[in-house]
XYZ file of C-alpha atoms in Angstrom:
413
model
C -0.002 0.059 -0.038
C 1.220 3.431 -0.823
C 0.340 6.521 1.201
C 1.427 9.764 -0.363
C 1.109 12.745 1.816
C 1.106 16.365 0.560
C 1.538 19.306 2.796
C 2.430 22.921 2.181
C 4.655 25.338 4.021
C 1.595 27.500 4.969
C 1.490 28.277 8.662
C -1.320 26.912 10.761
C -4.626 28.616 11.375
C -5.882 29.867 14.804
C -9.575 29.315 14.228
C -10.483 31.085 17.506
C -8.582 33.704 19.581
C -8.386 33.661 23.288
C -10.092 36.768 24.816
C -7.431 38.885 26.462
C -10.105 40.576 28.713
C -10.920 37.278 30.436
C -7.194 36.754 31.251
C -6.818 40.324 32.425
C -9.696 39.794 34.839
C -7.637 36.940 36.403
C -4.539 39.228 36.693
C -2.418 37.070 34.428
C -1.593 39.400 31.568
C 1.770 40.963 31.434
C 1.838 44.005 29.127
C 5.339 44.455 27.554
C 6.441 47.891 26.489
C 5.513 49.195 23.046
C 8.761 50.836 22.281
C 11.782 48.641 21.185
C 15.028 48.843 23.094
C 17.620 47.654 20.534
C 20.379 45.489 22.070
C 23.928 46.232 20.975
C 26.458 43.633 20.065
C 27.171 41.292 17.168
C 27.190 37.542 16.673
C 30.402 36.567 14.690
C 30.454 33.451 12.660
C 32.243 30.550 14.143
C 31.857 28.022 11.282
C 29.617 27.003 8.379
C 28.843 23.548 7.060
C 27.240 22.692 3.703
C 28.577 22.432 0.100
C 27.639 21.362 -3.300
C 30.761 19.290 -3.642
C 33.213 17.974 -1.064
C 33.466 15.324 1.589
C 30.341 13.274 2.403
C 29.887 14.943 5.749
C 29.809 18.374 4.106
C 26.887 17.582 1.753
C 23.290 17.616 2.914
C 20.254 16.489 0.914
C 17.774 18.638 2.841
C 18.165 19.782 6.450
C 15.083 18.828 8.526
C 16.342 19.988 11.937
C 19.394 21.008 13.977
C 20.018 20.859 17.769
C 22.898 21.306 20.311
C 23.856 19.027 23.125
C 25.196 20.138 26.519
C 28.756 20.159 25.130
C 27.872 22.485 22.237
C 28.117 19.758 19.693
C 25.841 20.423 16.704
C 23.525 17.714 15.382
C 22.109 18.090 11.819
C 19.196 15.912 10.573
C 19.606 15.235 6.830
C 16.278 13.922 5.810
C 16.769 12.535 2.287
C 19.931 10.739 3.399
C 18.268 9.538 6.597
C 21.133 10.320 9.008
C 22.136 12.695 11.722
C 25.566 14.320 11.302
C 27.423 15.435 14.482
C 29.919 18.278 14.579
C 32.074 19.648 17.405
C 31.960 23.219 18.749
C 34.541 24.320 16.187
C 32.757 22.592 13.310
C 34.886 19.402 13.117
C 32.971 16.454 11.936
C 32.615 13.837 14.725
C 30.279 11.001 13.506
C 27.229 9.931 11.636
C 24.205 8.615 13.562
C 21.777 6.299 11.637
C 21.542 5.503 7.952
C 18.803 4.782 5.452
C 17.004 1.499 5.812
C 14.320 -0.260 7.721
C 16.395 -2.307 10.278
C 17.269 -1.516 13.872
C 19.071 1.830 14.103
C 18.181 2.670 10.532
C 15.895 5.536 9.404
C 13.405 5.847 6.558
C 11.663 9.214 6.640
C 13.195 11.195 9.486
C 11.296 14.404 10.159
C 12.231 15.887 13.529
C 15.232 15.961 15.924
C 15.686 16.618 19.641
C 18.450 16.056 22.189
C 17.535 14.968 25.729
C 19.043 16.278 28.929
C 21.474 13.213 29.094
C 22.428 13.607 25.500
C 20.203 10.937 23.912
C 19.388 11.705 20.264
C 15.686 11.476 19.458
C 14.632 11.241 15.777
C 10.966 11.055 14.703
C 10.798 8.666 11.795
C 7.499 9.209 10.087
C 7.463 6.066 8.097
C 7.556 3.654 11.074
C 6.090 5.738 12.706
C 8.380 5.818 15.822
C 10.774 7.858 17.769
C 14.290 6.281 17.223
C 16.551 6.751 20.194
C 20.389 6.792 20.033
C 23.132 7.191 22.559
C 25.498 10.173 22.075
C 28.022 7.830 20.557
C 25.589 6.796 17.865
C 24.657 3.488 19.407
C 20.932 2.595 18.665
C 18.930 2.096 21.867
C 15.324 1.390 20.776
C 12.233 2.624 18.864
C 9.323 4.141 20.748
C 6.290 3.372 18.526
C 3.728 6.169 17.870
C 0.207 4.592 17.808
C -2.948 6.254 16.625
C -1.298 9.678 16.179
C 0.625 11.429 13.452
C 3.064 14.132 14.529
C 2.654 17.338 12.694
C 5.330 17.745 10.072
C 5.533 21.544 10.175
C 5.717 22.221 13.865
C 8.681 21.536 16.161
C 9.360 18.751 18.597
C 10.901 19.521 22.002
C 12.251 17.365 24.719
C 10.452 17.659 28.111
C 12.169 16.914 31.412
C 9.243 14.596 32.432
C 10.742 12.008 29.992
C 9.169 12.414 26.655
C 8.658 14.911 23.823
C 6.151 17.614 23.240
C 4.618 18.235 19.841
C 1.398 18.642 17.982
C -0.383 15.675 16.609
C -3.166 14.639 14.298
C -5.125 11.460 13.943
C -2.978 9.010 11.989
C -4.292 7.443 8.730
C -5.069 3.770 9.139
C -4.031 0.942 6.892
C -7.428 1.166 5.211
C -8.594 4.719 5.637
C -12.039 5.690 4.674
C -12.367 7.587 1.402
C -13.846 11.027 1.669
C -13.111 14.223 3.591
C -12.322 14.579 7.221
C -11.966 17.854 9.084
C -10.161 18.228 12.341
C -10.908 21.415 14.231
C -8.617 20.971 17.300
C -4.912 20.144 17.171
C -3.685 19.166 20.621
C -0.302 20.160 22.021
C 0.653 16.718 23.387
C 3.196 15.258 25.725
C 4.277 11.795 24.372
C 6.004 9.776 27.135
C 8.981 7.404 26.513
C 8.734 5.511 29.787
C 5.242 4.064 29.197
C 1.849 5.378 29.680
C -0.501 7.179 27.354
C 0.016 10.473 25.558
C -1.283 13.546 27.540
C -3.044 16.417 25.800
C -1.641 19.598 27.228
C -3.525 22.275 25.348
C -6.299 22.156 22.840
C -5.248 24.527 19.986
C -8.152 25.588 17.876
C -7.308 24.996 14.186
C -8.818 23.342 11.158
C -7.052 20.767 9.057
C -8.809 18.864 6.242
C -7.746 15.390 5.027
C -9.062 14.056 1.807
C -8.654 10.337 1.097
C -9.293 8.581 -2.189
C -8.332 5.210 -3.805
C -7.135 5.301 -7.382
C -6.296 1.615 -7.702
C -6.325 -1.528 -5.481
C -3.828 -1.255 -2.680
C -3.237 2.383 -3.309
C -4.543 5.269 -1.173
C -3.894 8.979 -1.806
C -4.238 11.211 1.218
C -4.128 14.968 0.648
C -3.653 17.039 3.826
C -4.960 20.602 3.433
C -3.565 23.015 6.088
C -5.142 26.256 7.041
C -4.872 29.304 4.693
C -1.499 30.812 3.988
C -0.707 33.641 6.445
C -2.576 31.936 9.241
C -0.859 32.057 12.634
C 1.740 29.335 13.094
C 1.846 27.161 16.181
C 4.997 28.331 17.971
C 6.114 26.685 21.301
C 9.147 25.686 23.272
C 9.924 23.939 26.597
C 11.664 25.888 29.348
C 14.323 24.162 31.563
C 11.875 23.521 34.501
C 9.142 22.021 32.355
C 6.966 25.080 31.700
C 6.182 25.849 28.112
C 5.801 28.902 25.999
C 2.991 28.720 23.362
C 1.567 31.102 20.718
C -0.967 30.441 18.058
C -2.964 33.646 17.473
C -2.697 36.639 15.203
C -1.702 39.116 17.794
C 1.474 39.301 19.886
C 0.544 36.913 22.695
C 2.829 34.206 24.271
C 1.140 31.979 26.817
C 3.248 30.484 29.517
C 1.960 27.011 30.539
C 2.846 24.934 33.530
C 4.089 21.355 33.028
C 0.439 20.185 32.908
C -0.605 22.610 30.243
C -2.419 25.033 32.535
C -1.940 28.799 31.648
C 0.234 30.650 34.079
C 0.314 33.982 32.383
C 0.113 35.844 28.973
C 2.870 37.970 27.637
C 1.639 40.592 25.265
C 2.926 43.570 23.247
C 0.806 46.112 21.523
C 1.992 45.223 18.022
C -0.563 45.758 15.248
C -1.320 43.039 12.611
C -1.658 44.323 8.973
C -4.144 43.299 6.294
C -3.103 40.755 3.660
C -2.549 42.477 0.333
C -2.413 41.212 -3.250
C 1.337 41.752 -3.231
C 1.548 39.407 -0.302
C -0.600 36.724 -2.080
C 1.525 37.043 -5.231
C 4.760 36.483 -3.258
C 3.241 33.509 -1.447
C 2.309 31.981 -4.764
C 5.829 32.562 -6.159
C 7.378 30.907 -3.002
C 4.995 27.928 -3.420
C 5.892 27.610 -7.086
C 9.599 27.629 -6.220
C 9.132 24.939 -3.459
C 7.156 22.646 -5.711
C 9.525 23.022 -8.678
C 12.509 22.408 -6.489
C 10.942 19.362 -4.795
C 11.781 20.549 -1.390
C 9.564 19.341 1.386
C 8.145 16.486 -0.726
C 7.499 13.463 1.249
C 6.453 9.967 -0.031
C 5.751 7.155 2.359
C 5.405 3.612 1.070
C 3.906 1.070 3.396
C 3.312 -2.591 2.705
C 5.318 -5.536 1.593
C 5.497 -7.782 -1.447
C 8.298 -8.733 -3.793
C 6.941 -6.928 -6.856
C 7.654 -3.372 -7.889
C 5.936 -0.571 -5.969
C 2.609 0.757 -7.352
C 2.840 3.629 -9.658
C 2.600 6.985 -7.977
C -0.905 8.449 -8.203
C -1.641 11.519 -10.258
C -1.625 14.690 -8.120
C -2.958 18.047 -8.965
C -0.580 20.092 -11.199
C 1.247 23.076 -10.087
C -1.065 25.616 -11.640
C -4.004 23.966 -9.991
C -2.274 24.060 -6.679
C -1.602 27.747 -6.981
C -5.176 28.455 -8.016
C -6.476 26.557 -4.986
C -4.388 28.483 -2.453
C -6.325 30.155 0.271
C -5.158 33.206 2.295
C -5.923 34.542 5.713
C -7.172 38.150 5.934
C -4.257 39.383 8.112
C -0.547 38.806 8.590
C 0.168 37.497 12.130
C 2.420 39.549 14.452
C 4.763 36.702 15.314
C 6.836 34.524 12.962
C 8.926 32.253 15.395
C 9.764 31.356 18.970
C 12.756 29.578 20.578
C 13.601 28.854 24.219
C 17.227 29.116 25.118
C 18.900 26.679 27.693
C 19.019 29.768 29.991
C 15.244 29.950 29.852
C 15.152 33.147 27.800
C 12.492 33.365 25.105
C 13.506 34.411 21.621
C 10.325 35.767 19.937
C 10.632 36.752 16.262
C 8.155 39.339 14.956
C 6.941 39.073 11.328
C 9.268 41.114 9.158
C 8.225 43.924 6.824
C 7.255 42.873 3.350
C 10.217 41.751 1.321
C 12.471 41.105 4.461
C 13.677 37.631 5.321
C 14.136 38.194 9.108
C 12.121 40.059 11.687
C 13.297 41.702 14.914
C 13.769 39.270 17.783
C 12.567 40.195 21.267
C 14.292 38.639 24.281
C 11.865 37.973 27.107
C 11.788 36.009 30.350
C 9.014 33.624 31.157
C 8.015 35.976 34.064
C 7.291 38.756 31.554
C 10.491 40.856 31.687
C 11.393 42.484 28.340
C 15.167 42.341 27.891
C 15.499 44.100 24.523
C 15.244 43.483 20.830
C 17.942 42.036 18.496
C 17.882 43.363 14.858
C 19.577 42.095 11.753
C 20.231 38.537 12.945
C 16.939 36.561 12.628
C 15.796 33.665 14.683
C 18.184 30.806 15.167
C 17.107 27.223 14.577
C 18.933 26.142 17.696
C 20.611 27.688 20.756
C 23.452 26.118 22.826
C 24.276 26.434 26.444
C 27.634 27.913 25.605
C 26.196 30.689 23.460
C 26.333 29.216 20.036
C 23.394 29.637 17.679
C 22.733 27.686 14.438
C 20.990 29.055 11.352
C 19.875 26.953 8.469
C 19.736 28.433 4.942
C 19.673 27.548 1.268
C 22.082 29.461 -0.868
C 21.614 30.694 -4.410
C 22.693 27.376 -5.888
C 20.123 25.529 -3.770
C 22.700 24.162 -1.388
C 21.634 23.453 2.224
C 23.951 25.038 4.857
C 24.242 25.496 8.608
C 25.915 28.709 9.824
C 26.943 28.787 13.536
C 27.528 32.019 15.319
C 28.516 32.996 18.857
C 26.297 35.249 20.871
C 27.514 38.071 23.044
C 27.080 37.347 26.712
C 24.101 39.608 27.444
C 22.017 37.815 24.796
C 22.544 34.275 26.209
């Protein structure tokens, strides 16, 4: 049986907004200052990895995730090559973890990466589906099967000190899914334990995802996942060192601080306006979608089933022009673009950049609601280390995936 999944890079939709007045009545809203206080300092480059030609450890197919361990070693998840590449604090290659295959310690469709407090490497393998666990030296430990759920492919995965990962999930397609259309209006932020027990829903995020299933031939099922409209607010979250979580999913500048059980402790808000979507925004989004589809980036095919014969022919999917014509758009551009939690517990909150800009200003906050200042001209790192290293992933003009590592000045850490 073949299950082909199609997703887009569109952010997720917040179908309902939490009323700020209700939170204020409970005294849990922290109003951050309107005026930016720009932080001084620079983040010089330490090293960069990624090339079109060179040694095997310098070439990536497509970077699906990066993370640091407690010793500032960098881990890079190379999805098409189904491996994790490890580099020292100075960029020296250390080892490869995993390889493509279906046996123990092998990976098929790795999608997400996290490092635990003791250095265990966690890789979400969508094709199993399971979390594959490795020791820091690359030794395979075990697979933790994911049953009845499908981790969302365009939201992050974070390690939680309770002994599992936090991510968003949707209902998984079954071996014989019903044909037709299924709409999911709630996407739960979920704690998935590794030591046994059932997954725990921490927060019910109001969003709408539509799944269309159809069968084009015996043994073949086509599943099209339609996310919310482009420019809908993304689900942004991170886990703090003590187990609290930061979460944002609405159009305005609101970051919720949750306790380890998912209960809201406080709201951090800044009076930042959202702007209306324009035709220029929509045209740019269509151009970005065209470039993504034509390059093949983000395309995922999962084959399931046995048999000694050749795999079934891939089903016919909508053409590019039809995909562009079917694009839907939210009415407004959300205030926030990204969120990271540093090992120190500081929140890095990236605001949506002005039209045409790649990176927005980044606010540094504490979970208690202190505004520390704003960083400009750097963008939001994909990973932050204990020692002050930050990793940025990028694709250069030749289509080469790279990781650039910089060192933060002390006040930013």
